[in-house]
Amino acid sequence: MQYRRLGSSGLQLSALSFGAWVTFGNQVGRGAAREMIAAAWDHGVNFFDNAEGYSNGEAEKVMGDVLADLRLPRDGWCVSSKVFFGSAVDPRPTQKGLSRKHVHDACHAALKRLRVDYLDLYFCHRPDPQTPIAETVWAMDTLIRQGKVLYWGTSEWSAEEIREAHRVAQAHNLVAPTMEQPQYNLLDRQRVEVEYAPLYADYGMGTTIFSPLASGLLTGKYNDGIPADSRLAQDGYEWLQRNLRGDRIEKLRAYSALAAELGVAPGTLAIAWCLRNPHVSTVMLGASRLSQLLQNFEALEVSQRFDDATWQRIAASAA
């Protein structure tokens, strides 16, 4: 396993990490979750990602139970949660968003579900137009000073919103955000590569990128339709089906053909491509089966396999 600093911080995360979005508490039960977390640990993964909104908190309960059951040394791994969407099925106003109250309450609820005394990373899962950014920065600073959180960050915030958080922190001598968790893959590049570009130099921002496979589109499984047992066939994922428009399907087929030419599984190649970006602190993996996860780990070797010209061909095939 490779390890990378989380931006300019001293925290070193595994280049590949393991997250619970969609799968834990839904497609994946405790038995399969235990098997995959154990395998991830054995392969050097030291960061496990979660959120209050994943399966209404059930994903955190599953992960917390597994981590406790495995008895892994607490100083050897990091765990995260995210706040914004709430864990209630139909959240009331104080049960969601980024108000000081919900940031506080959600943190303590996550600690209980994950069965830990502190969160290594705590993300604002989305920007909250109903709450001043200054209020959220103060709330995060308080949790850090209380020892409940070590590093805080954002997810899917605009560059200007992140800058505002830094301005508030600097003006009041508060702890500024360390990292951002954006979507990043061969099909979604603009924010990480263009919009955030000045933030890496200005603030030493780290990124814990998610959806390196574009929700499975880059695995090739949807090139000829939507399999009945796939994520896109589940209720609630109609929004992902909209990504399968005609021009995108052609790009996906071209990309899969190039992966076959190179002798690499399309999904593995997509993860390897993300690893090539020096501003990516860690690539978040998600899997519903152990075999998927083990194949994903091959991306570390694949990321070193080809020359720059080949990587440019790979990027161009999906552009």
GROMACS .gro file of C-alpha atoms in nm:
model
  319
    1MET     CA    1   0.000   0.000   0.000
    2GLN     CA    2   0.108   0.357  -0.067
    3TYR     CA    3   0.043   0.628   0.190
    4ARG     CA    4  -0.013   0.994   0.116
    5ARG     CA    5  -0.038   1.304   0.330
    6LEU     CA    6  -0.382   1.456   0.363
    7GLY     CA    7  -0.294   1.780   0.188
    8SER     CA    8  -0.041   1.975   0.391
    9SER     CA    9  -0.139   1.805   0.717
   10GLY     CA   10   0.077   1.544   0.884
   11LEU     CA   11  -0.190   1.274   0.858
   12GLN     CA   12  -0.096   0.992   0.621
   13LEU     CA   13  -0.383   0.801   0.463
   14SER     CA   14  -0.368   0.491   0.249
   15ALA     CA   15  -0.385   0.579  -0.121
   16LEU     CA   16  -0.688   0.350  -0.141
   17SER     CA   17  -0.951   0.376   0.130
   18PHE     CA   18  -1.283   0.201   0.188
   19GLY     CA   19  -1.624   0.366   0.214
   20ALA     CA   20  -1.976   0.261   0.306
   21TRP     CA   21  -2.188   0.469   0.065
   22VAL     CA   22  -2.481   0.275  -0.089
   23THR     CA   23  -2.356  -0.065   0.026
   24PHE     CA   24  -2.335  -0.091   0.407
   25GLY     CA   25  -2.676  -0.134   0.567
   26ASN     CA   26  -2.830  -0.185   0.225
   27GLN     CA   27  -2.661  -0.426  -0.016
   28VAL     CA   28  -2.403  -0.537   0.241
   29GLY     CA   29  -2.478  -0.697   0.577
   30ARG     CA   30  -2.247  -0.736   0.875
   31GLY     CA   31  -2.092  -1.061   0.756
   32ALA     CA   32  -1.984  -0.929   0.417
   33ALA     CA   33  -1.883  -0.596   0.571
   34ARG     CA   34  -1.659  -0.774   0.820
   35GLU     CA   35  -1.497  -0.976   0.544
   36MET     CA   36  -1.424  -0.668   0.333
   37ILE     CA   37  -1.302  -0.444   0.616
   38ALA     CA   38  -1.069  -0.722   0.731
   39ALA     CA   39  -0.936  -0.764   0.377
   40ALA     CA   40  -0.892  -0.389   0.339
   41TRP     CA   41  -0.694  -0.376   0.663
   42ASP     CA   42  -0.480  -0.670   0.551
   43HIS     CA   43  -0.402  -0.479   0.229
   44GLY     CA   44  -0.289  -0.172   0.423
   45VAL     CA   45  -0.604   0.041   0.414
   46ASN     CA   46  -0.612   0.275   0.714
   47PHE     CA   47  -0.910   0.498   0.634
   48PHE     CA   48  -1.275   0.396   0.651
   49ASP     CA   49  -1.534   0.649   0.537
   50ASN     CA   50  -1.895   0.690   0.645
   51ALA     CA   51  -2.175   0.944   0.693
   52GLU     CA   52  -2.484   1.002   0.902
   53GLY     CA   53  -2.701   0.986   0.591
   54TYR     CA   54  -2.582   0.647   0.466
   55SER     CA   55  -2.880   0.415   0.518
   56ASN     CA   56  -3.009   0.655   0.784
   57GLY     CA   57  -2.718   0.584   1.016
   58GLU     CA   58  -2.728   0.207   0.975
   59ALA     CA   59  -2.405   0.209   0.770
   60GLU     CA   60  -2.221   0.363   1.064
   61LYS     CA   61  -2.364   0.104   1.302
   62VAL     CA   62  -2.248  -0.179   1.077
   63MET     CA   63  -1.900  -0.031   1.038
   64GLY     CA   64  -1.871   0.044   1.409
   65ASP     CA   65  -1.971  -0.309   1.505
   66VAL     CA   66  -1.724  -0.462   1.259
   67LEU     CA   67  -1.432  -0.243   1.362
   68ALA     CA   68  -1.499  -0.323   1.727
   69ASP     CA   69  -1.532  -0.694   1.653
   70LEU     CA   70  -1.205  -0.706   1.459
   71ARG     CA   71  -1.022  -0.542   1.751
   72LEU     CA   72  -0.794  -0.345   1.522
   73PRO     CA   73  -0.563  -0.104   1.709
   74ARG     CA   74  -0.741   0.232   1.722
   75ASP     CA   75  -0.422   0.425   1.657
   76GLY     CA   76  -0.372   0.230   1.333
   77TRP     CA   77  -0.679   0.346   1.142
   78CYS     CA   78  -0.893   0.651   1.073
   79VAL     CA   79  -1.269   0.677   1.045
   80SER     CA   80  -1.489   0.957   0.921
   81SER     CA   81  -1.845   1.076   0.932
   82LYS     CA   82  -2.028   1.348   0.743
   83VAL     CA   83  -2.298   1.588   0.855
   84PHE     CA   84  -2.577   1.754   0.658
   85PHE     CA   85  -2.848   1.515   0.539
   86GLY     CA   86  -2.939   1.381   0.882
   87SER     CA   87  -3.000   1.021   0.985
   88ALA     CA   88  -3.375   1.043   1.048
   89VAL     CA   89  -3.604   0.908   0.777
   90ASP     CA   90  -3.795   1.237   0.769
   91PRO     CA   91  -3.564   1.483   0.947
   92ARG     CA   92  -3.702   1.791   1.120
   93PRO     CA   93  -3.522   2.124   1.068
   94THR     CA   94  -3.286   2.074   1.362
   95GLN     CA   95  -3.199   1.721   1.249
   96LYS     CA   96  -3.024   1.822   0.928
   97GLY     CA   97  -2.804   2.095   0.783
   98LEU     CA   98  -2.492   2.260   0.921
   99SER     CA   99  -2.623   2.462   1.213
  100ARG     CA  100  -2.413   2.457   1.528
  101LYS     CA  101  -2.679   2.238   1.691
  102HIS     CA  102  -2.692   1.974   1.420
  103VAL     CA  103  -2.315   1.965   1.369
  104HIS     CA  104  -2.282   1.903   1.745
  105ASP     CA  105  -2.566   1.650   1.773
  106ALA     CA  106  -2.467   1.460   1.459
  107CYS     CA  107  -2.108   1.427   1.574
  108HIS     CA  108  -2.208   1.273   1.906
  109ALA     CA  109  -2.457   1.041   1.735
  110ALA     CA  110  -2.186   0.927   1.490
  111LEU     CA  111  -1.944   0.860   1.775
  112LYS     CA  112  -2.204   0.635   1.934
  113ARG     CA  113  -2.290   0.450   1.612
  114LEU     CA  114  -1.925   0.404   1.513
  115ARG     CA  115  -1.831   0.307   1.870
  116VAL     CA  116  -1.535   0.545   1.889
  117ASP     CA  117  -1.431   0.830   2.118
  118TYR     CA  118  -1.337   1.068   1.838
  119LEU     CA  119  -1.369   1.109   1.461
  120ASP     CA  120  -1.044   1.135   1.272
  121LEU     CA  121  -1.215   1.319   0.985
  122TYR     CA  122  -1.549   1.501   0.991
  123PHE     CA  123  -1.698   1.641   0.671
  124CYS     CA  124  -1.971   1.893   0.595
  125HIS     CA  125  -2.147   1.668   0.346
  126ARG     CA  126  -2.287   1.956   0.137
  127PRO     CA  127  -2.296   2.335   0.169
  128ASP     CA  128  -2.594   2.462   0.367
  129PRO     CA  129  -2.750   2.780   0.225
  130GLN     CA  130  -2.960   2.813   0.542
  131THR     CA  131  -2.659   2.842   0.775
  132PRO     CA  132  -2.382   3.104   0.768
  133ILE     CA  133  -2.049   2.944   0.689
  134ALA     CA  134  -1.904   3.123   0.992
  135GLU     CA  135  -2.143   2.935   1.223
  136THR     CA  136  -2.032   2.602   1.079
  137VAL     CA  137  -1.663   2.689   1.109
  138TRP     CA  138  -1.712   2.783   1.475
  139ALA     CA  139  -1.900   2.457   1.537
  140MET     CA  140  -1.623   2.247   1.383
  141ASP     CA  141  -1.355   2.438   1.572
  142THR     CA  142  -1.538   2.368   1.898
  143LEU     CA  143  -1.551   1.994   1.830
  144ILE     CA  144  -1.180   1.989   1.751
  145ARG     CA  145  -1.092   2.176   2.070
  146GLN     CA  146  -1.309   1.930   2.264
  147GLY     CA  147  -1.114   1.637   2.116
  148LYS     CA  148  -1.419   1.494   1.941
  149VAL     CA  149  -1.279   1.560   1.590
  150LEU     CA  150  -0.920   1.574   1.464
  151TYR     CA  151  -0.960   1.714   1.110
  152TRP     CA  152  -1.263   1.872   0.948
  153GLY     CA  153  -1.343   1.930   0.587
  154THR     CA  154  -1.607   1.972   0.322
  155SER     CA  155  -1.771   1.763   0.053
  156GLU     CA  156  -1.895   1.900  -0.277
  157TRP     CA  157  -1.844   2.263  -0.172
  158SER     CA  158  -1.756   2.523  -0.430
  159ALA     CA  159  -1.408   2.674  -0.429
  160GLU     CA  160  -1.553   3.006  -0.313
  161GLU     CA  161  -1.736   2.843  -0.021
  162ILE     CA  162  -1.413   2.675   0.087
  163ARG     CA  163  -1.229   3.007   0.059
  164GLU     CA  164  -1.492   3.171   0.279
  165ALA     CA  165  -1.442   2.902   0.544
  166HIS     CA  166  -1.069   2.976   0.541
  167ARG     CA  167  -1.131   3.351   0.565
  168VAL     CA  168  -1.350   3.301   0.871
  169ALA     CA  169  -1.098   3.068   1.033
  170GLN     CA  170  -0.809   3.307   0.972
  171ALA     CA  171  -1.002   3.610   1.099
  172HIS     CA  172  -1.097   3.442   1.427
  173ASN     CA  173  -0.797   3.213   1.482
  174LEU     CA  174  -1.007   2.901   1.427
  175VAL     CA  175  -0.915   2.564   1.276
  176ALA     CA  176  -0.967   2.578   0.900
  177PRO     CA  177  -1.086   2.288   0.683
  178THR     CA  178  -0.812   2.043   0.589
  179MET     CA  179  -0.976   1.843   0.313
  180GLU     CA  180  -1.256   1.822   0.058
  181GLN     CA  181  -1.435   1.507  -0.057
  182PRO     CA  182  -1.539   1.562  -0.420
  183GLN     CA  183  -1.655   1.328  -0.690
  184TYR     CA  184  -1.368   1.261  -0.929
  185ASN     CA  185  -1.332   1.019  -1.216
  186LEU     CA  186  -1.262   1.006  -1.588
  187LEU     CA  187  -1.609   1.145  -1.658
  188ASP     CA  188  -1.614   1.418  -1.388
  189ARG     CA  189  -1.290   1.614  -1.380
  190GLN     CA  190  -1.360   1.987  -1.390
  191ARG     CA  191  -1.401   2.061  -1.021
  192VAL     CA  192  -1.093   1.873  -0.897
  193GLU     CA  193  -0.864   1.968  -1.184
  194VAL     CA  194  -0.979   2.323  -1.260
  195GLU     CA  195  -1.203   2.482  -0.997
  196TYR     CA  196  -1.001   2.360  -0.699
  197ALA     CA  197  -0.659   2.410  -0.858
  198PRO     CA  198  -0.574   2.733  -0.668
  199LEU     CA  199  -0.681   2.581  -0.335
  200TYR     CA  200  -0.405   2.320  -0.333
  201ALA     CA  201  -0.137   2.589  -0.339
  202ASP     CA  202  -0.320   2.847  -0.127
  203TYR     CA  203  -0.436   2.621   0.156
  204GLY     CA  204  -0.265   2.285   0.110
  205MET     CA  205  -0.605   2.124   0.066
  206GLY     CA  206  -0.623   1.746   0.057
  207THR     CA  207  -0.889   1.545  -0.127
  208THR     CA  208  -1.053   1.215  -0.040
  209ILE     CA  209  -1.220   1.155  -0.374
  210PHE     CA  210  -1.529   0.940  -0.416
  211SER     CA  211  -1.696   0.763  -0.709
  212PRO     CA  212  -1.378   0.681  -0.904
  213LEU     CA  213  -1.590   0.439  -1.109
  214ALA     CA  214  -1.865   0.696  -1.174
  215SER     CA  215  -2.112   0.480  -0.980
  216GLY     CA  216  -2.011   0.177  -1.183
  217LEU     CA  217  -2.036   0.334  -1.528
  218LEU     CA  218  -1.661   0.292  -1.582
  219THR     CA  219  -1.667  -0.081  -1.506
  220GLY     CA  220  -1.829  -0.160  -1.840
  221LYS     CA  221  -2.129  -0.331  -1.681
  222TYR     CA  222  -2.374  -0.078  -1.826
  223ASN     CA  223  -2.237  -0.065  -2.180
  224ASP     CA  224  -2.524  -0.279  -2.309
  225GLY     CA  225  -2.803  -0.190  -2.067
  226ILE     CA  226  -2.882  -0.206  -1.696
  227PRO     CA  227  -2.842  -0.552  -1.535
  228ALA     CA  228  -3.128  -0.645  -1.304
  229ASP     CA  229  -2.896  -0.701  -1.007
  230SER     CA  230  -2.702  -0.376  -1.047
  231ARG     CA  231  -2.713  -0.054  -0.844
  232LEU     CA  232  -2.884   0.137  -1.125
  233ALA     CA  233  -3.171  -0.112  -1.120
  234GLN     CA  234  -3.253  -0.031  -0.756
  235ASP     CA  235  -3.527   0.208  -0.653
  236GLY     CA  236  -3.398   0.556  -0.581
  237TYR     CA  237  -3.116   0.551  -0.835
  238GLU     CA  238  -3.309   0.679  -1.134
  239TRP     CA  239  -3.084   0.987  -1.130
  240LEU     CA  240  -2.789   0.765  -1.219
  241GLN     CA  241  -2.974   0.618  -1.513
  242ARG     CA  242  -2.979   0.962  -1.671
  243ASN     CA  243  -2.602   0.932  -1.711
  244LEU     CA  244  -2.656   0.659  -1.969
  245ARG     CA  245  -2.747   0.894  -2.251
  246GLY     CA  246  -2.638   0.803  -2.601
  247ASP     CA  247  -2.315   1.003  -2.630
  248ARG     CA  248  -2.193   0.886  -2.291
  249ILE     CA  249  -2.258   0.522  -2.375
  250GLU     CA  250  -2.037   0.557  -2.681
  251LYS     CA  251  -1.758   0.704  -2.468
  252LEU     CA  252  -1.792   0.425  -2.215
  253ARG     CA  253  -1.770   0.163  -2.488
  254ALA     CA  254  -1.461   0.329  -2.635
  255TYR     CA  255  -1.301   0.341  -2.292
  256SER     CA  256  -1.379  -0.026  -2.225
  257ALA     CA  257  -1.229  -0.122  -2.561
  258LEU     CA  258  -0.906   0.060  -2.474
  259ALA     CA  259  -0.893  -0.109  -2.133
  260ALA     CA  260  -0.927  -0.446  -2.305
  261GLU     CA  261  -0.646  -0.352  -2.543
  262LEU     CA  262  -0.427  -0.271  -2.243
  263GLY     CA  263  -0.521  -0.594  -2.068
  264VAL     CA  264  -0.672  -0.427  -1.760
  265ALA     CA  265  -1.025  -0.445  -1.620
  266PRO     CA  266  -1.201  -0.113  -1.694
  267GLY     CA  267  -1.279  -0.046  -1.328
  268THR     CA  268  -0.924  -0.114  -1.215
  269LEU     CA  269  -0.790   0.117  -1.485
  270ALA     CA  270  -1.030   0.395  -1.381
  271ILE     CA  271  -0.912   0.379  -1.020
  272ALA     CA  272  -0.549   0.371  -1.131
  273TRP     CA  273  -0.608   0.684  -1.339
  274CYS     CA  274  -0.738   0.869  -1.031
  275LEU     CA  275  -0.429   0.764  -0.836
  276ARG     CA  276  -0.212   0.942  -1.092
  277ASN     CA  277  -0.335   1.284  -0.977
  278PRO     CA  278  -0.090   1.420  -0.715
  279HIS     CA  279  -0.368   1.625  -0.553
  280VAL     CA  280  -0.566   1.311  -0.468
  281SER     CA  281  -0.486   1.216  -0.108
  282THR     CA  282  -0.687   0.894  -0.120
  283VAL     CA  283  -0.926   0.720  -0.359
  284MET     CA  284  -1.241   0.600  -0.188
  285LEU     CA  285  -1.338   0.246  -0.285
  286GLY     CA  286  -1.682   0.098  -0.248
  287ALA     CA  287  -1.774  -0.265  -0.301
  288SER     CA  288  -2.059  -0.504  -0.239
  289ARG     CA  289  -1.845  -0.817  -0.274
  290LEU     CA  290  -1.496  -0.913  -0.161
  291SER     CA  291  -1.396  -1.007  -0.516
  292GLN     CA  292  -1.470  -0.651  -0.632
  293LEU     CA  293  -1.260  -0.502  -0.356
  294LEU     CA  294  -0.964  -0.730  -0.422
  295GLN     CA  295  -0.970  -0.643  -0.791
  296ASN     CA  296  -0.973  -0.274  -0.702
  297PHE     CA  297  -0.651  -0.312  -0.505
  298GLU     CA  298  -0.475  -0.406  -0.829
  299ALA     CA  299  -0.504  -0.039  -0.929
  300LEU     CA  300  -0.196   0.044  -0.722
  301GLU     CA  301   0.025  -0.161  -0.952
  302VAL     CA  302  -0.160  -0.056  -1.267
  303SER     CA  303  -0.107   0.312  -1.184
  304GLN     CA  304   0.267   0.258  -1.236
  305ARG     CA  305   0.242   0.040  -1.545
  306PHE     CA  306   0.202   0.275  -1.844
  307ASP     CA  307   0.383   0.576  -1.988
  308ASP     CA  308   0.239   0.928  -1.998
  309ALA     CA  309   0.125   0.894  -2.359
  310THR     CA  310  -0.086   0.591  -2.270
  311TRP     CA  311  -0.246   0.769  -1.975
  312GLN     CA  312  -0.332   1.057  -2.207
  313ARG     CA  313  -0.502   0.809  -2.442
  314ILE     CA  314  -0.697   0.669  -2.148
  315ALA     CA  315  -0.817   1.015  -2.044
  316ALA     CA  316  -0.906   1.110  -2.401
  317SER     CA  317  -1.110   0.794  -2.456
  318ALA     CA  318  -1.364   0.901  -2.194
  319ALA     CA  319  -1.354   1.276  -2.257
   0.00000   0.00000   0.00000
